C-alpha positions as a printed NumPy array, in Angstrom:
array([[ -0.36 ,   0.315,  -0.043],
       [  2.129,   2.709,  -1.236],
       [  1.018,   6.633,   0.405],
       [  3.405,   8.519,  -2.139],
       [  4.484,  11.279,  -0.919],
       [  3.776,  13.437,   1.435],
       [  5.366,  16.871,   3.059],
       [  6.536,  16.346,   6.717],
       [  3.742,  16.78 ,   9.116],
       [  0.892,  16.34 ,   7.272],
       [ -1.305,  13.158,   7.207],
       [ -3.03 ,  11.272,   4.767],
       [ -5.252,   8.141,   4.966],
       [ -6.036,   4.621,   3.122],
       [ -7.607,   1.907,   3.761],
       [ -7.011,  -1.521,   3.496],
       [-10.046,  -4.02 ,   2.951],
       [-10.265,  -7.256,   4.489],
       [-12.303,  -9.943,   2.95 ],
       [-12.982, -13.341,   3.52 ],
       [-14.268, -15.49 ,   0.149],
       [-14.318, -18.877,   2.053],
       [-17.175, -20.57 ,   3.817],
       [-16.846, -20.327,   7.416],
       [-15.686, -17.134,   9.416],
       [-12.772, -16.35 ,   9.728],
       [-11.78 , -14.007,  13.339],
       [ -8.66 , -11.88 ,  13.009],
       [ -6.76 , -12.315,  16.203],
       [ -3.673,  -9.827,  15.345],
       [ -2.352,  -6.384,  13.919],
       [  0.56 ,  -5.177,  13.513],
       [  2.299,  -3.397,  12.46 ],
       [  6.864,  -2.965,  12.744],
       [  8.277,  -0.413,  11.445],
       [  7.851,   3.632,  10.992],
       [  6.756,   4.804,  13.601],
       [  4.596,   7.836,  10.762],
       [  1.957,   5.198,  10.439],
       [ -0.281,   4.104,  12.04 ],
       [ -4.209,   3.383,  12.404],
       [ -6.834,   5.92 ,  11.377],
       [ -9.998,   6.895,  13.063],
       [-12.47 ,   3.962,  13.925],
       [ -9.974,   1.455,  12.491],
       [-11.397,  -1.931,  14.227],
       [ -9.965,  -3.453,  17.359],
       [ -8.261,  -7.131,  17.94 ],
       [ -9.934, -10.044,  17.904],
       [-12.633,  -9.595,  15.038],
       [-15.009, -11.8  ,  12.962],
       [-15.306, -11.29 ,   9.19 ],
       [-18.381, -13.638,   8.584],
       [-18.074, -15.349,   4.63 ],
       [-18.945, -13.326,   2.159],
       [-18.068,  -9.581,   3.897],
       [-15.288,  -7.296,   4.264],
       [-13.621,  -5.406,   7.055],
       [-12.104,  -1.995,   6.628],
       [ -8.954,  -1.041,   8.14 ],
       [ -8.592,   2.665,   7.978],
       [ -4.658,   4.386,   7.953],
       [ -2.351,   6.916,   8.191],
       [  0.82 ,   8.366,   6.88 ],
       [  2.177,  11.336,   8.637],
       [  6.115,  12.216,   7.637],
       [  7.867,  13.126,  10.419],
       [ 11.025,  13.468,   8.797],
       [ 12.253,  14.016,   5.071],
       [ 12.891,  10.292,   3.268],
       [ 11.553,   6.929,   2.468],
       [  9.462,   5.764,   5.295],
       [  7.93 ,   1.628,   4.799],
       [  6.465,  -0.596,   7.259],
       [  5.057,  -4.303,   7.639],
       [  1.517,  -5.006,   8.631],
       [  0.261,  -8.474,   9.258],
       [ -2.878,  -9.854,   9.796],
       [ -3.523, -12.322,  12.221],
       [ -6.236, -15.093,  11.848],
       [ -7.545, -18.918,  11.827],
       [ -7.636, -18.82 ,   7.608],
       [ -5.804, -22.498,   7.779],
       [ -4.175, -21.5  ,   4.441],
       [ -3.072, -17.999,   5.486],
       [ -2.777, -18.156,   8.763],
       [ -0.932, -14.204,   8.835],
       [ -0.669, -12.109,   5.947],
       [  1.601,  -9.408,   5.159],
       [  1.108,  -6.016,   3.521],
       [  4.072,  -3.131,   3.256],
       [  3.214,   0.186,   3.627],
       [  5.712,   2.682,   2.27 ],
       [  5.559,   6.578,   2.09 ],
       [  8.78 ,   9.17 ,   1.255],
       [  8.461,  12.678,   3.69 ],
       [  8.814,  15.977,   1.631],
       [ 10.682,  19.459,   3.731],
       [  7.921,  21.628,   4.649],
       [  8.173,  23.996,   1.863],
       [  9.698,  27.038,   2.038],
       [  6.893,  30.317,   2.102],
       [  7.483,  33.443,   1.875],
       [  4.41 ,  35.62 ,   3.577],
       [  4.498,  38.821,   4.44 ],
       [  1.029,  41.918,   5.099],
       [  1.028,  45.315,   5.824],
       [ -0.925,  46.613,   8.92 ],
       [ -3.504,  48.215,   9.256],
       [ -5.252,  48.335,   6.   ],
       [ -5.336,  52.411,   6.145],
       [ -3.373,  54.933,   8.379],
       [ -5.644,  57.864,   8.842],
       [ -4.156,  60.772,   9.481],
       [ -6.831,  62.972,  10.323],
       [ -7.124,  66.935,   9.962],
       [ -3.335,  68.249,  10.88 ],
       [ -2.617,  71.93 ,  10.517],
       [ -0.893,  73.726,   7.039],
       [  2.58 ,  73.817,   8.403],
       [  2.595,  71.601,  11.557],
       [  2.646,  67.313,  10.402],
       [  1.748,  64.119,  12.259],
       [  3.305,  60.642,  12.55 ],
       [  1.752,  57.269,  12.099],
       [  2.624,  54.008,  11.684],
       [  2.158,  50.84 ,   9.302],
       [  3.272,  47.4  ,  10.737],
       [  5.513,  44.825,   7.902],
       [  4.779,  41.43 ,   9.416],
       [  6.564,  37.844,   7.894],
       [  3.948,  34.719,   9.105],
       [  5.371,  32.464,   6.44 ],
       [  8.776,  29.901,   7.374],
       [ 11.127,  31.795,   4.668],
       [ 12.524,  34.748,   5.728],
       [ 11.055,  37.903,   3.128],
       [ 13.095,  40.516,   2.169],
       [ 11.601,  44.391,   1.152],
       [ 13.646,  45.379,  -2.233],
       [ 11.347,  48.919,  -1.541],
       [  9.332,  51.639,  -0.269],
       [  7.869,  53.498,  -2.194],
       [  5.249,  56.613,  -0.777],
       [  2.659,  58.598,  -3.124],
       [  0.642,  61.193,  -1.95 ],
       [  0.953,  64.864,  -1.943],
       [  2.417,  66.03 ,   1.868],
       [  2.745,  61.94 ,   2.727],
       [  6.133,  60.66 ,   3.507],
       [  8.558,  58.264,   5.161],
       [  9.423,  59.473,   8.485],
       [ 12.447,  59.532,   9.874],
       [ 13.238,  56.164,  11.758],
       [ 12.148,  54.252,   8.15 ],
       [ 13.744,  51.124,   7.718],
       [ 16.586,  51.905,   4.954],
       [ 16.189,  48.835,   1.397],
       [ 16.539,  46.162,   1.584],
       [ 16.646,  44.583,   4.87 ],
       [ 14.238,  41.683,   5.935],
       [ 11.245,  40.172,   7.774],
       [ 12.921,  36.874,   9.933],
       [  9.705,  34.829,   9.475],
       [  7.554,  35.331,  12.61 ],
       [  8.959,  38.877,  12.84 ],
       [  8.216,  42.647,  11.955],
       [  9.395,  45.983,  11.574],
       [  7.374,  49.338,  11.854],
       [  7.52 ,  51.73 ,   8.86 ],
       [  6.648,  55.442,  10.01 ],
       [  4.83 ,  57.87 ,   8.101],
       [  4.31 ,  61.231,   8.127],
       [  2.271,  63.728,   6.798],
       [  2.442,  67.214,   7.091],
       [  0.271,  69.406,   4.804],
       [  1.064,  72.718,   2.771],
       [ -2.014,  73.571,   1.419],
       [ -5.841,  73.127,   2.56 ],
       [ -7.68 ,  69.978,   1.925],
       [ -7.977,  66.804,   1.898],
       [ -4.639,  63.971,   1.262],
       [ -4.26 ,  60.51 ,  -0.631],
       [ -1.426,  58.531,  -0.683],
       [ -0.084,  55.49 ,  -1.054],
       [  2.791,  53.471,   0.45 ],
       [  3.787,  50.724,  -1.672],
       [  6.371,  47.556,  -0.426],
       [  7.794,  45.637,  -2.921],
       [  9.329,  42.308,  -1.476],
       [  9.952,  38.89 ,  -2.716],
       [  6.88 ,  37.165,  -1.432],
       [  5.728,  35.074,  -4.219],
       [  2.402,  35.659,  -4.238],
       [  2.123,  39.068,  -2.485],
       [  5.28 ,  41.261,  -4.38 ],
       [  3.526,  44.355,  -3.995],
       [  1.668,  45.488,  -0.707],
       [ -0.305,  48.636,   0.017],
       [ -1.251,  51.015,   2.111],
       [ -4.441,  53.772,   2.383],
       [ -3.078,  57.014,   3.114],
       [ -5.719,  59.803,   4.444],
       [ -5.151,  62.883,   5.684],
       [ -7.058,  66.136,   6.012],
       [ -4.176,  70.098,   5.795],
       [ -6.533,  72.672,   7.712],
       [ -5.884,  76.001,   8.815],
       [ -8.206,  78.924,  10.318],
       [ -8.224,  82.075,   9.23 ],
       [ -9.318,  85.164,  11.135],
       [-11.994,  87.707,   9.276],
       [-12.956,  90.639,  11.542],
       [-16.138,  93.056,   9.671],
       [-16.261,  95.629,   8.939],
       [-12.932,  96.375,   7.179],
       [-12.969,  99.791,   8.666],
       [-15.473, 101.519,  11.285],
       [-16.559, 105.112,  11.139],
       [-17.993, 106.763,  14.049],
       [-18.546, 110.108,  12.56 ],
       [-18.955, 113.663,  13.495],
       [-19.26 , 113.874,  16.727],
       [-19.835, 117.066,  19.309],
       [-17.321, 117.106,  21.898],
       [-17.993, 115.   ,  24.825],
       [-19.911, 113.14 ,  23.214],
       [-19.941, 109.298,  22.071],
       [-20.182, 107.473,  19.651],
       [-20.59 , 103.007,  19.933],
       [-19.035, 100.41 ,  16.705],
       [-18.678,  96.532,  16.692],
       [-16.357,  94.415,  15.194],
       [-16.761,  91.098,  14.229],
       [-14.532,  88.341,  14.048],
       [-14.705,  85.415,  12.573],
       [-13.336,  82.034,  12.149],
       [-13.552,  81.113,   7.824],
       [-10.631,  78.563,   7.734],
       [-10.533,  75.211,   8.481],
       [ -9.248,  74.948,  12.028],
       [ -9.617,  76.196,  15.657],
       [ -8.281,  79.914,  16.166],
       [ -6.4  ,  81.023,  19.221],
       [ -7.08 ,  84.188,  19.693],
       [ -4.788,  85.995,  22.723],
       [ -4.841,  89.679,  22.661],
       [ -6.696,  92.919,  20.907],
       [ -4.305,  95.631,  20.711],
       [ -6.075,  98.963,  19.626],
       [ -3.341, 101.569,  18.552],
       [ -5.786, 104.683,  17.778],
       [ -6.217, 108.264,  19.303],
       [ -6.562, 108.612,  23.108],
       [-10.29 , 108.79 ,  22.491],
       [-11.129, 105.372,  21.099],
       [-10.999, 103.181,  23.431],
       [-12.462,  99.337,  23.504],
       [-15.332,  98.214,  25.546],
       [-16.455,  95.26 ,  25.864],
       [-13.711,  92.956,  25.112],
       [-14.461,  89.168,  25.023],
       [-12.219,  87.731,  27.655],
       [ -9.35 ,  85.928,  25.974],
       [ -7.106,  84.138,  25.588],
       [-10.154,  82.582,  23.624],
       [-11.072,  79.693,  20.542],
       [-12.878,  80.38 ,  17.459],
       [-14.479,  76.769,  16.287],
       [-14.487,  76.289,  12.994]])
């Protein structure tokens, strides 16, 4: 019974059929195997002694799980009350093949979301390259596309290796130069045969505060000496980021003063 070539650690199941072509009940008294321990009885194998009635059969499941590389053999001996063949031997054979080397690289998370970042400032997030295979991974290049996105300082220089079960952190920075939504993608090229190029989605938004004062000028008109006139200014945030007011400074004639000024510092949201 030939199990053929199998990878180390993997199990193959075959069956051996014991039949009784005689006219009397055959009593099987023993099932013995000698040789490689990589062969075993499968689930549900009959336990001697057991009987095989005339014209019937009994199935003996057998399993082969090679523990190492190379050829394996075993002798399977069947003992019974058969007067002609009390002992029947069946040769079992199989060959263990080495576990194939496999590189399996993944990048997580699938998206690096930087959120709102002020123009002129920056934010950094990390992507992680992991190797869940059993072969050494080699990253050949790291390239980042998209305006405002770039590899951050501390990113590994290519090429570099990712050992089985290991991971490497790749920091990415977003520094918007203008307001608006930013979209990009870093691409990881490697020796992974199934995933030679992996990408991550990059998203972010460049925001900026913008102060608006209305009206542009205040005309108090003509007043008699000692008279008073009041005018108002409205300060709004016309930008996409919060506006922090820290001071109100009046440079004017001493006859012009600020009344009911807001308490500072103050924040004007978008």
